[in-house]
Amino acid sequence: MTDLSRVLPDFPAGRFASLLPAIERHGLTTADLLTLQVPDIGKRTRLPLLDVKRLCNAVVDALHVDLGVSGNQQQQQQQQKPTGGDRKSEPRDGESKSAPSAAPAPTPLKRTGAELLAAPRRFISTLDDALDAALGGGAPVGSVTEIVGESGAGKTQLLLTLLLAAQLPPPRGLGRPAVYVSTEAPLSTRRLSQLLSRHPALRDLPPSSSDRPSLDRVVGTVTPDLESQDHILSFQVPVEVARRGAGLLVLDSVAANYRAEFERGGGTGGANNLAARGHELARLGRMLHELARTHDLAVVVANQVADRFVGGRPPGKNGPLLLPPPSYSLPRVSQESPLAARTSRCVAGDAVPPSSGNGSGSGTPAEYPLRSSMPEPPPEEPAAPAALLLDHQQRWFTGWGDDYDHNASRQDLKTPSLGLVWTTQVAARVALLKRPAYGPKKLVAEDEDDGTVAVRTWRRWMKVVFAPHVAGAGPGLDGAVEFEITMGGLRSVDGKEKKAKARGDNNGGDGDT
């Protein structure tokens, strides 16, 4: 079935009633009508090329009118039926019937570049000034933002803070409710209540104030599998957002159901699974962008990470990451067999003396090189340039491994889940990094100290990998903001606290606040 009626509900299908059944029977979509050549469509559908060309042109014109990028609004004017008592809408004698009676309504795509730059951008604050400054203001409205990090990095804590901040009045929030869709665990209302009573920006608000966030204005649901997730995001979420006027949609996390659905079965049919997963991810990204644009809300999703294994690095800190070459080589064989070699020599006039039975003489087979009648293997392809290797490119869009000053044996490199297909679906990626802080091991019996070192605490950073509204952070932790997780939520660590923590790490003290 073609998706023409869904993409363009106002398309005049009656004019092409004889063509649409063949289009639907061959499974041509609106994208096919826009991208394929007219002879290719005619060859598949066996329709007249002139009629196919008219249909494709009508689809392009209708799409332009729907997007508001065309000055021709004839289709919209023809579809507006004038009432019987409205005499002013009827054209007078001598006037063109196609002339519009009123100027077309302005659409977002008709704004100029100066108008887009002058329009203020709206954000949902993280309720911390340093974190907001790193994010360019917070989570932007009208786009999809991804929060990626390993377990325990603080992803859910940040999302819960955004659920409450969205209810605050501008400029910190939108004064609107929030929708929380979870794929792993139900919404933690106990943690939300704790944030509401402990966070410095929320606890001082009077309970009777209309600006104070409430748990009643957070709608939560759980999607245990991919089928229910698709149904909820396609039907229930748009209805709930329109009914409540929600300003934030949170999906925590985006990778759980896709991992469970497409990695099931022990890896059988890997290529088909990847293709199907890529198609579903592209559809999910298009759905989230449509929700953000249509309902003017911020969409924030959490994503998991996987370990990344890389090879050694050649001398020079700017060298690309390469795998070590194999330590063996296959002997090169020839196409010719020993019998063919002797025959060619005899034909050339160089007689080969027969070998004697005891193996003596100059014509022994041992004097001839090893040859085979099998065809020669194809020549090895030249190695790809370093700039085209995935290990080189993924440093700039994953958030891990973009610093050159690290050892080749480093084991803390991560890669966001769902691959390159999902990376192209998000407008901004924010990475939450965590690294262990080591100190002397505390023993129960303190009469003996073996001098061992253990993980004392964890240090966390927030880093903008890429975003359209703010510059990304530098290599490594350059430009990243260190933060800690407290009873009141996320709190950035200032310079004095960093020095105190560094002194505590060097002295082996606790240093915890």
Coordinates of C-alpha atoms in Angstrom, one line a residue:
M1 CA 0.0 0.0 0.0
T2 CA 1.2 3.4 -0.8
D3 CA 1.5 6.0 1.9
L4 CA 0.3 8.9 -0.2
S5 CA -2.9 9.4 1.7
R6 CA -1.0 9.5 5.0
V7 CA 1.8 11.9 3.8
L8 CA -0.5 14.2 1.8
P9 CA -4.0 13.9 3.2
D10 CA -5.3 16.7 0.9
F11 CA -3.9 15.2 -2.3
P12 CA -6.5 15.2 -5.1
A13 CA -6.6 11.4 -5.5
G14 CA -9.8 11.5 -7.7
R15 CA -7.9 12.9 -10.7
F16 CA -5.6 9.9 -10.6
A17 CA -8.1 7.2 -9.7
S18 CA -7.1 5.0 -12.6
L19 CA -3.4 5.1 -11.7
L20 CA -3.4 4.7 -7.9
P21 CA -4.5 1.0 -7.9
A22 CA -1.5 0.0 -9.9
I23 CA 0.8 2.2 -7.7
E24 CA -0.6 0.4 -4.6
R25 CA -0.3 -3.0 -6.2
H26 CA 3.4 -2.6 -6.8
G27 CA 4.1 -1.1 -3.4
L28 CA 5.4 2.3 -4.6
T29 CA 5.6 4.9 -1.8
T30 CA 5.6 8.7 -1.9
A31 CA 9.4 8.7 -1.7
D32 CA 9.5 6.4 -4.8
L33 CA 7.3 8.8 -6.8
L34 CA 9.6 11.6 -5.8
T35 CA 13.0 9.9 -6.4
L36 CA 12.5 7.3 -9.2
Q37 CA 12.6 8.2 -12.8
V38 CA 9.4 8.2 -14.8
P39 CA 10.5 5.4 -17.2
D40 CA 11.4 3.2 -14.2
I41 CA 8.0 3.7 -12.6
G42 CA 6.3 3.0 -15.9
K43 CA 8.3 -0.1 -16.5
R44 CA 7.2 -1.5 -13.0
T45 CA 3.6 -0.5 -13.2
R46 CA 3.0 -0.7 -17.0
L47 CA 1.2 2.6 -17.0
P48 CA 1.5 5.3 -19.7
L49 CA 4.5 7.5 -19.1
L50 CA 2.6 10.7 -19.6
D51 CA 0.1 9.8 -16.9
V52 CA 2.9 8.8 -14.6
K53 CA 4.7 12.1 -15.2
R54 CA 1.5 14.1 -14.4
L55 CA 1.1 12.1 -11.2
C56 CA 4.7 12.7 -10.1
N57 CA 4.4 16.5 -10.8
A58 CA 1.1 16.6 -8.9
V59 CA 2.8 14.9 -5.9
V60 CA 5.6 17.5 -6.0
D61 CA 3.2 20.4 -6.2
A62 CA 1.1 19.1 -3.4
L63 CA 4.2 18.6 -1.2
H64 CA 5.3 22.1 -1.8
V65 CA 1.9 23.5 -0.9
D66 CA 1.8 21.3 2.2
L67 CA 5.2 22.5 3.4
G68 CA 4.6 26.1 2.5
V69 CA 7.6 26.5 0.2
S70 CA 5.5 27.3 -2.9
G71 CA 3.7 30.5 -3.7
N72 CA 1.0 28.6 -5.6
Q73 CA -1.9 28.0 -3.2
Q74 CA -4.4 26.9 -5.8
Q75 CA -5.0 23.5 -4.3
Q76 CA -5.8 24.9 -0.9
Q77 CA -8.1 27.5 -2.4
Q78 CA -10.0 24.9 -4.5
Q79 CA -10.5 22.7 -1.4
Q80 CA -12.0 25.5 0.6
K81 CA -15.7 25.4 -0.3
P82 CA -17.5 28.8 0.1
T83 CA -20.7 28.8 2.1
G84 CA -24.0 29.9 0.5
G85 CA -24.2 33.1 2.3
D86 CA -20.7 34.2 1.7
R87 CA -21.0 36.2 -1.5
K88 CA -17.6 37.9 -1.1
S89 CA -15.8 34.7 -1.7
E90 CA -17.3 34.3 -5.2
P91 CA -15.3 35.8 -8.1
R92 CA -16.7 38.7 -9.9
D93 CA -17.0 39.0 -13.7
G94 CA -13.6 39.6 -15.2
E95 CA -11.7 38.3 -12.2
S96 CA -9.6 35.2 -12.4
K97 CA -11.0 32.2 -10.6
S98 CA -7.6 31.0 -9.6
A99 CA -6.7 34.3 -7.8
P100 CA -6.5 33.8 -4.1
S101 CA -9.1 35.8 -2.1
A102 CA -6.7 36.1 0.9
A103 CA -3.0 36.0 1.5
P104 CA -1.8 32.5 2.5
A105 CA -1.2 31.9 6.2
P106 CA 2.5 32.1 7.1
T107 CA 4.2 28.8 7.8
P108 CA 7.4 28.0 9.6
L109 CA 9.2 27.1 6.4
K110 CA 8.5 30.5 4.9
R111 CA 10.4 32.5 7.5
T112 CA 13.6 34.1 6.3
G113 CA 17.0 33.5 7.8
A114 CA 16.9 36.8 9.7
E115 CA 13.6 35.9 11.2
L116 CA 14.9 32.5 12.3
L117 CA 18.0 34.1 13.9
A118 CA 15.8 36.7 15.6
A119 CA 13.4 34.1 17.0
P120 CA 14.3 33.3 20.6
R121 CA 15.3 29.7 21.4
R122 CA 13.7 28.0 24.4
F123 CA 15.3 25.5 26.6
I124 CA 14.5 23.3 29.6
S125 CA 17.1 24.0 32.3
T126 CA 19.1 21.4 34.2
L127 CA 18.7 23.7 37.3
D128 CA 22.5 24.2 37.4
D129 CA 24.1 27.2 35.9
A130 CA 27.4 25.5 34.9
L131 CA 25.6 22.6 33.2
D132 CA 23.2 24.9 31.4
A133 CA 26.1 27.0 30.2
A134 CA 27.8 23.9 28.8
L135 CA 24.6 22.8 27.0
G136 CA 23.9 26.3 25.6
G137 CA 20.9 26.8 27.9
G138 CA 19.6 23.3 28.6
A139 CA 17.6 20.8 26.5
P140 CA 16.4 22.7 23.4
V141 CA 12.7 22.7 22.4
G142 CA 11.8 21.5 19.0
S143 CA 14.6 18.9 18.5
V144 CA 15.8 15.5 19.7
T145 CA 18.6 15.4 22.3
E146 CA 20.4 12.2 23.4
I147 CA 21.9 11.6 26.8
V148 CA 24.4 8.8 26.5
G149 CA 26.6 7.2 29.1
E150 CA 27.4 3.9 30.9
S151 CA 25.5 2.6 33.8
G152 CA 25.8 4.8 36.9
A153 CA 26.9 7.9 35.0
G154 CA 23.7 9.9 36.0
K155 CA 21.5 9.6 32.9
T156 CA 18.2 8.9 34.7
Q157 CA 19.0 11.5 37.4
L158 CA 19.3 14.1 34.7
L159 CA 16.1 13.0 33.0
L160 CA 14.2 13.1 36.3
T161 CA 15.5 16.7 36.9
L162 CA 14.2 17.7 33.5
L163 CA 10.8 16.3 34.2
L164 CA 10.4 18.7 37.1
A165 CA 12.2 21.7 35.5
A166 CA 9.8 21.5 32.5
Q167 CA 7.0 22.6 34.8
L168 CA 8.8 25.7 36.0
P169 CA 7.9 29.0 34.3
P170 CA 10.2 30.6 31.7
P171 CA 13.2 31.0 31.4
R172 CA 14.0 27.9 33.3
G173 CA 11.1 25.8 32.1
L174 CA 8.1 25.9 29.9
G175 CA 5.3 25.8 32.5
R176 CA 4.0 22.6 30.9
P177 CA 3.6 19.0 32.0
A178 CA 6.0 16.2 31.0
V179 CA 5.6 12.6 29.6
Y180 CA 8.0 9.9 30.6
V181 CA 8.2 6.6 28.6
S182 CA 10.4 3.9 30.1
T183 CA 11.6 0.7 28.5
E184 CA 13.4 -0.7 31.6
A185 CA 11.9 0.3 34.9
P186 CA 8.8 2.2 36.0
L187 CA 9.0 5.9 36.9
S188 CA 10.8 6.4 40.3
T189 CA 8.2 8.6 42.1
R190 CA 10.2 8.3 45.3
R191 CA 13.3 9.9 43.7
L192 CA 11.1 12.6 42.1
S193 CA 9.7 13.4 45.6
Q194 CA 13.2 13.5 47.0
L195 CA 14.4 15.9 44.2
L196 CA 11.3 18.1 44.8
S197 CA 12.1 18.4 48.5
R198 CA 15.9 18.6 48.4
H199 CA 16.9 20.5 45.3
P200 CA 17.8 24.2 46.1
A201 CA 15.8 25.5 43.2
L202 CA 12.6 23.6 44.1
R203 CA 12.5 23.2 47.8
D204 CA 12.0 27.0 48.5
L205 CA 8.9 27.3 46.3
P206 CA 5.7 27.5 48.4
P207 CA 3.5 24.4 48.2
S208 CA 0.5 26.5 47.2
S209 CA 2.3 28.3 44.4
S210 CA 1.2 27.4 40.8
D211 CA 4.9 27.6 39.8
R212 CA 5.8 24.7 42.0
P213 CA 6.3 21.4 40.1
S214 CA 4.1 18.5 41.0
L215 CA 4.2 14.7 40.4
D216 CA 0.6 14.9 39.1
R217 CA 1.9 16.7 36.0
V218 CA 4.3 13.9 35.1
V219 CA 2.7 11.1 33.0
G220 CA 4.6 7.9 33.0
T221 CA 4.3 4.6 31.2
V222 CA 6.4 1.4 30.6
T223 CA 6.9 -0.3 27.2
P224 CA 8.2 -3.9 27.8
D225 CA 8.7 -4.7 24.1
L226 CA 9.2 -3.0 20.8
E227 CA 5.6 -3.6 19.6
S228 CA 4.1 -1.8 22.6
Q229 CA 6.7 1.0 22.3
D230 CA 5.7 1.6 18.7
H231 CA 2.0 1.6 19.5
I232 CA 2.5 4.0 22.5
L233 CA 4.7 6.5 20.5
S234 CA 2.5 6.4 17.4
F235 CA -0.9 6.7 19.0
Q236 CA -1.0 7.3 22.8
V237 CA 1.8 9.8 23.2
P238 CA 0.5 12.3 20.5
V239 CA -3.0 12.2 22.1
E240 CA -1.6 12.7 25.6
V241 CA 0.7 15.5 24.5
A242 CA -2.1 17.3 22.7
R243 CA -4.6 16.8 25.6
R244 CA -2.3 17.9 28.4
G245 CA -0.2 20.4 26.5
A246 CA 3.1 18.6 27.5
G247 CA 6.3 20.3 26.8
L248 CA 8.8 17.5 27.4
L249 CA 8.9 13.9 26.2
V250 CA 11.5 11.6 27.8
L251 CA 12.4 8.1 26.4
D252 CA 14.5 6.1 28.8
S253 CA 16.2 4.2 27.2
V254 CA 16.1 4.0 23.5
A255 CA 18.4 0.9 23.1
A256 CA 16.8 -1.6 25.5
N257 CA 13.9 -2.9 23.3
Y258 CA 16.0 -2.8 20.1
R259 CA 18.7 -4.9 21.7
A260 CA 16.2 -7.4 23.0
E261 CA 14.3 -7.7 19.7
F262 CA 17.1 -7.8 17.1
E263 CA 19.9 -9.5 19.0
R264 CA 17.7 -12.5 19.8
G265 CA 18.4 -15.9 18.4
G266 CA 22.2 -16.2 18.8
G267 CA 23.2 -13.9 15.9
T268 CA 21.4 -15.8 13.1
G269 CA 20.6 -13.6 10.1
G270 CA 22.8 -10.8 11.3
A271 CA 22.6 -8.8 8.0
N272 CA 18.8 -9.0 7.9
N273 CA 18.5 -8.0 11.5
L274 CA 20.8 -5.0 11.0
A275 CA 18.8 -3.9 7.9
A276 CA 15.5 -4.3 9.7
R277 CA 16.8 -2.5 12.8
G278 CA 18.1 0.4 10.8
H279 CA 14.7 0.8 9.1
E280 CA 13.0 0.8 12.5
L281 CA 15.5 3.3 14.0
A282 CA 15.0 5.7 11.0
R283 CA 11.2 5.4 11.5
L284 CA 11.6 6.1 15.3
G285 CA 13.8 9.2 14.6
R286 CA 11.3 10.5 12.1
M287 CA 8.4 10.0 14.6
L288 CA 10.3 11.8 17.4
H289 CA 11.2 14.7 15.2
E290 CA 7.6 15.0 14.0
L291 CA 6.4 15.1 17.6
A292 CA 8.9 17.7 18.6
R293 CA 8.1 19.9 15.6
T294 CA 4.3 19.5 15.6
H295 CA 3.7 19.9 19.3
D296 CA 6.6 22.3 20.0
L297 CA 8.2 20.2 22.8
A298 CA 11.6 19.0 23.7
V299 CA 12.4 15.3 23.2
V300 CA 15.2 13.8 25.3
V301 CA 16.2 10.2 25.0
A302 CA 18.7 8.2 27.0
N303 CA 21.1 5.7 25.3
Q304 CA 23.3 2.9 26.5
V305 CA 27.0 2.3 25.6
A306 CA 29.1 -0.7 24.6
D307 CA 32.8 -1.4 25.1
R308 CA 35.1 -0.5 22.2
F309 CA 38.1 -2.6 21.4
V310 CA 40.8 -1.0 19.2
G311 CA 44.3 -2.1 18.0
G312 CA 47.7 -0.6 18.6
R313 CA 48.8 2.9 17.7
P314 CA 52.0 3.5 15.6
P315 CA 54.7 5.9 16.8
G316 CA 53.5 9.5 16.9
K317 CA 50.5 10.6 18.9
N318 CA 48.6 11.6 15.8
G319 CA 48.8 8.2 14.2
P320 CA 45.6 6.4 13.3
L321 CA 44.4 3.4 15.1
L322 CA 45.3 0.3 13.1
L323 CA 45.2 -3.4 13.8
P324 CA 48.5 -5.3 13.8
P325 CA 49.4 -7.1 10.5
P326 CA 49.3 -10.9 10.5
S327 CA 52.6 -12.6 11.3
Y328 CA 52.4 -15.2 8.6
S329 CA 52.4 -15.2 4.8
L330 CA 51.3 -17.7 2.2
P331 CA 53.7 -19.0 -0.4
R332 CA 53.2 -17.7 -3.8
V333 CA 52.2 -20.4 -6.3
S334 CA 52.1 -20.5 -10.1
Q335 CA 49.4 -21.5 -12.5
E336 CA 51.6 -24.0 -14.3
S337 CA 52.1 -27.6 -13.3
P338 CA 55.5 -29.4 -13.6
L339 CA 54.3 -31.2 -16.7
A340 CA 53.3 -28.0 -18.4
A341 CA 56.6 -26.4 -17.5
R342 CA 58.6 -29.3 -19.0
T343 CA 56.5 -29.2 -22.2
S344 CA 57.0 -25.5 -22.6
R345 CA 60.8 -25.9 -22.2
C346 CA 60.9 -28.6 -24.8
V347 CA 58.9 -26.5 -27.2
A348 CA 61.3 -23.6 -26.7
G349 CA 64.3 -25.9 -27.6
D350 CA 65.6 -26.4 -24.1
A351 CA 65.5 -30.1 -23.6
V352 CA 65.0 -31.4 -20.1
P353 CA 67.1 -34.5 -19.3
P354 CA 65.0 -37.2 -17.9
S355 CA 65.5 -38.1 -14.3
S356 CA 67.1 -41.4 -13.4
G357 CA 65.5 -44.0 -11.2
N358 CA 68.0 -43.4 -8.3
G359 CA 67.2 -39.7 -8.2
S360 CA 70.7 -38.6 -9.6
G361 CA 71.2 -36.3 -12.5
S362 CA 70.4 -32.7 -13.2
G363 CA 66.8 -33.3 -14.2
T364 CA 65.5 -34.2 -10.7
P365 CA 62.2 -32.7 -9.8
A366 CA 63.8 -31.1 -6.7
E367 CA 65.5 -28.6 -8.9
Y368 CA 62.3 -27.2 -10.2
P369 CA 60.2 -24.6 -8.1
L370 CA 57.0 -25.7 -6.4
R371 CA 54.1 -25.1 -8.8
S372 CA 50.4 -25.7 -8.7
S373 CA 47.7 -26.1 -11.2
M374 CA 45.3 -24.0 -9.1
P375 CA 44.6 -20.4 -10.2
E376 CA 46.6 -17.7 -8.5
P377 CA 44.9 -15.8 -5.7
P378 CA 43.7 -12.3 -6.5
P379 CA 46.1 -9.5 -5.5
E380 CA 45.6 -8.0 -2.1
E381 CA 43.6 -4.8 -2.1
P382 CA 45.4 -1.7 -0.8
A383 CA 44.7 -0.7 2.7
A384 CA 42.0 2.0 3.2
P385 CA 43.2 5.5 4.1
A386 CA 43.3 6.2 7.8
A387 CA 40.7 8.9 7.5
L388 CA 38.2 6.3 6.2
L389 CA 38.5 3.9 9.1
L390 CA 35.7 3.7 11.5
D391 CA 38.1 3.7 14.5
H392 CA 39.4 7.1 13.2
Q393 CA 36.0 8.7 12.4
Q394 CA 33.9 7.6 15.4
R395 CA 36.1 9.6 17.8
W396 CA 34.3 12.7 16.7
F397 CA 30.7 11.6 17.2
T398 CA 30.8 9.1 20.1
G399 CA 32.3 11.2 22.9
W400 CA 35.0 8.7 23.7
G401 CA 38.5 8.4 22.3
D402 CA 38.8 11.9 20.7
D403 CA 41.9 12.7 22.8
Y404 CA 45.3 11.6 21.3
D405 CA 47.2 11.5 24.6
H406 CA 46.3 8.1 25.8
N407 CA 47.8 4.6 25.6
A408 CA 46.8 2.1 23.0
S409 CA 45.9 -0.4 25.7
R410 CA 43.3 1.9 27.2
Q411 CA 40.2 -0.1 28.1
D412 CA 37.7 2.7 29.0
L413 CA 36.6 3.5 25.5
K414 CA 32.9 3.3 24.9
T415 CA 30.6 3.5 21.8
P416 CA 26.9 4.6 22.0
S417 CA 24.5 1.8 21.1
L418 CA 22.5 1.4 17.9
G419 CA 25.3 2.5 15.6
L420 CA 25.6 5.1 12.9
V421 CA 21.9 4.9 11.9
W422 CA 20.7 6.2 15.2
T423 CA 23.5 8.8 15.4
T424 CA 22.1 10.5 12.3
Q425 CA 18.6 10.7 13.9
V426 CA 19.5 12.9 16.9
A427 CA 20.2 16.6 16.7
A428 CA 22.4 16.8 19.8
R429 CA 24.4 14.2 21.7
V430 CA 25.5 14.8 25.3
A431 CA 27.9 12.3 26.9
L432 CA 28.1 11.6 30.6
L433 CA 31.6 10.3 31.5
K434 CA 32.7 8.6 34.7
R435 CA 36.1 7.6 35.9
P436 CA 37.2 5.9 39.1
A437 CA 39.1 7.8 41.8
Y438 CA 41.4 5.4 43.6
G439 CA 42.5 5.4 47.2
P440 CA 43.9 3.2 50.0
K441 CA 41.8 0.2 50.7
K442 CA 39.9 0.3 54.0
L443 CA 40.1 -2.9 56.0
V444 CA 37.8 -4.0 58.7
A445 CA 40.7 -4.9 61.0
E446 CA 42.8 -1.8 61.0
D447 CA 45.7 -3.4 62.8
E448 CA 47.2 -4.4 59.4
D449 CA 47.7 -2.4 56.3
D450 CA 48.6 -4.3 53.1
G451 CA 48.9 -1.1 51.0
T452 CA 46.4 -2.1 48.4
V453 CA 44.5 0.4 46.4
A454 CA 40.7 0.3 45.7
V455 CA 38.1 2.4 44.0
R456 CA 37.1 5.1 46.6
T457 CA 34.6 7.1 44.6
W458 CA 33.6 8.0 41.0
R459 CA 34.1 11.3 39.2
R460 CA 31.6 12.4 36.5
W461 CA 31.7 14.9 33.7
M462 CA 29.1 16.2 31.2
K463 CA 30.4 16.7 27.6
V464 CA 28.6 18.0 24.5
V465 CA 29.7 15.8 21.6
F466 CA 27.8 17.6 18.9
A467 CA 24.8 20.0 18.8
P468 CA 23.5 22.6 16.3
H469 CA 23.1 25.4 18.9
V470 CA 26.3 25.2 20.9
A471 CA 29.9 24.3 20.1
G472 CA 31.0 20.8 21.1
A473 CA 33.6 20.2 23.9
G474 CA 37.3 19.7 23.1
P475 CA 39.3 16.5 23.1
G476 CA 39.1 14.3 26.2
L477 CA 37.8 16.3 29.1
D478 CA 38.6 19.7 27.6
G479 CA 35.4 21.8 27.9
A480 CA 33.6 19.1 29.9
V481 CA 31.9 20.1 33.2
E482 CA 32.5 18.0 36.2
F483 CA 29.4 17.3 38.4
E484 CA 28.3 15.1 41.3
I485 CA 25.0 13.4 42.2
T486 CA 23.6 14.5 45.5
M487 CA 20.3 14.0 47.3
G488 CA 19.1 17.1 45.5
G489 CA 20.1 16.0 42.0
L490 CA 23.0 17.0 39.8
R491 CA 25.4 19.7 41.0
S492 CA 28.4 21.0 39.2
V493 CA 31.8 21.0 40.9
D494 CA 33.6 24.4 41.0
G495 CA 37.3 25.0 40.9
K496 CA 37.9 25.0 44.6
E497 CA 36.1 21.7 45.0
K498 CA 38.2 20.2 42.2
K499 CA 41.4 21.2 44.0
A500 CA 40.1 19.8 47.2
K501 CA 39.3 16.6 45.5
A502 CA 42.7 16.4 43.8
R503 CA 44.4 16.9 47.2
G504 CA 42.2 14.2 48.7
D505 CA 43.1 11.8 45.9
N506 CA 46.8 12.5 46.4
N507 CA 46.7 12.2 50.2
G508 CA 44.5 9.1 50.0
G509 CA 41.8 10.7 52.1
D510 CA 38.0 10.4 51.6
G511 CA 37.4 13.9 50.2
D512 CA 33.6 13.1 49.9
T513 CA 31.1 15.9 50.6

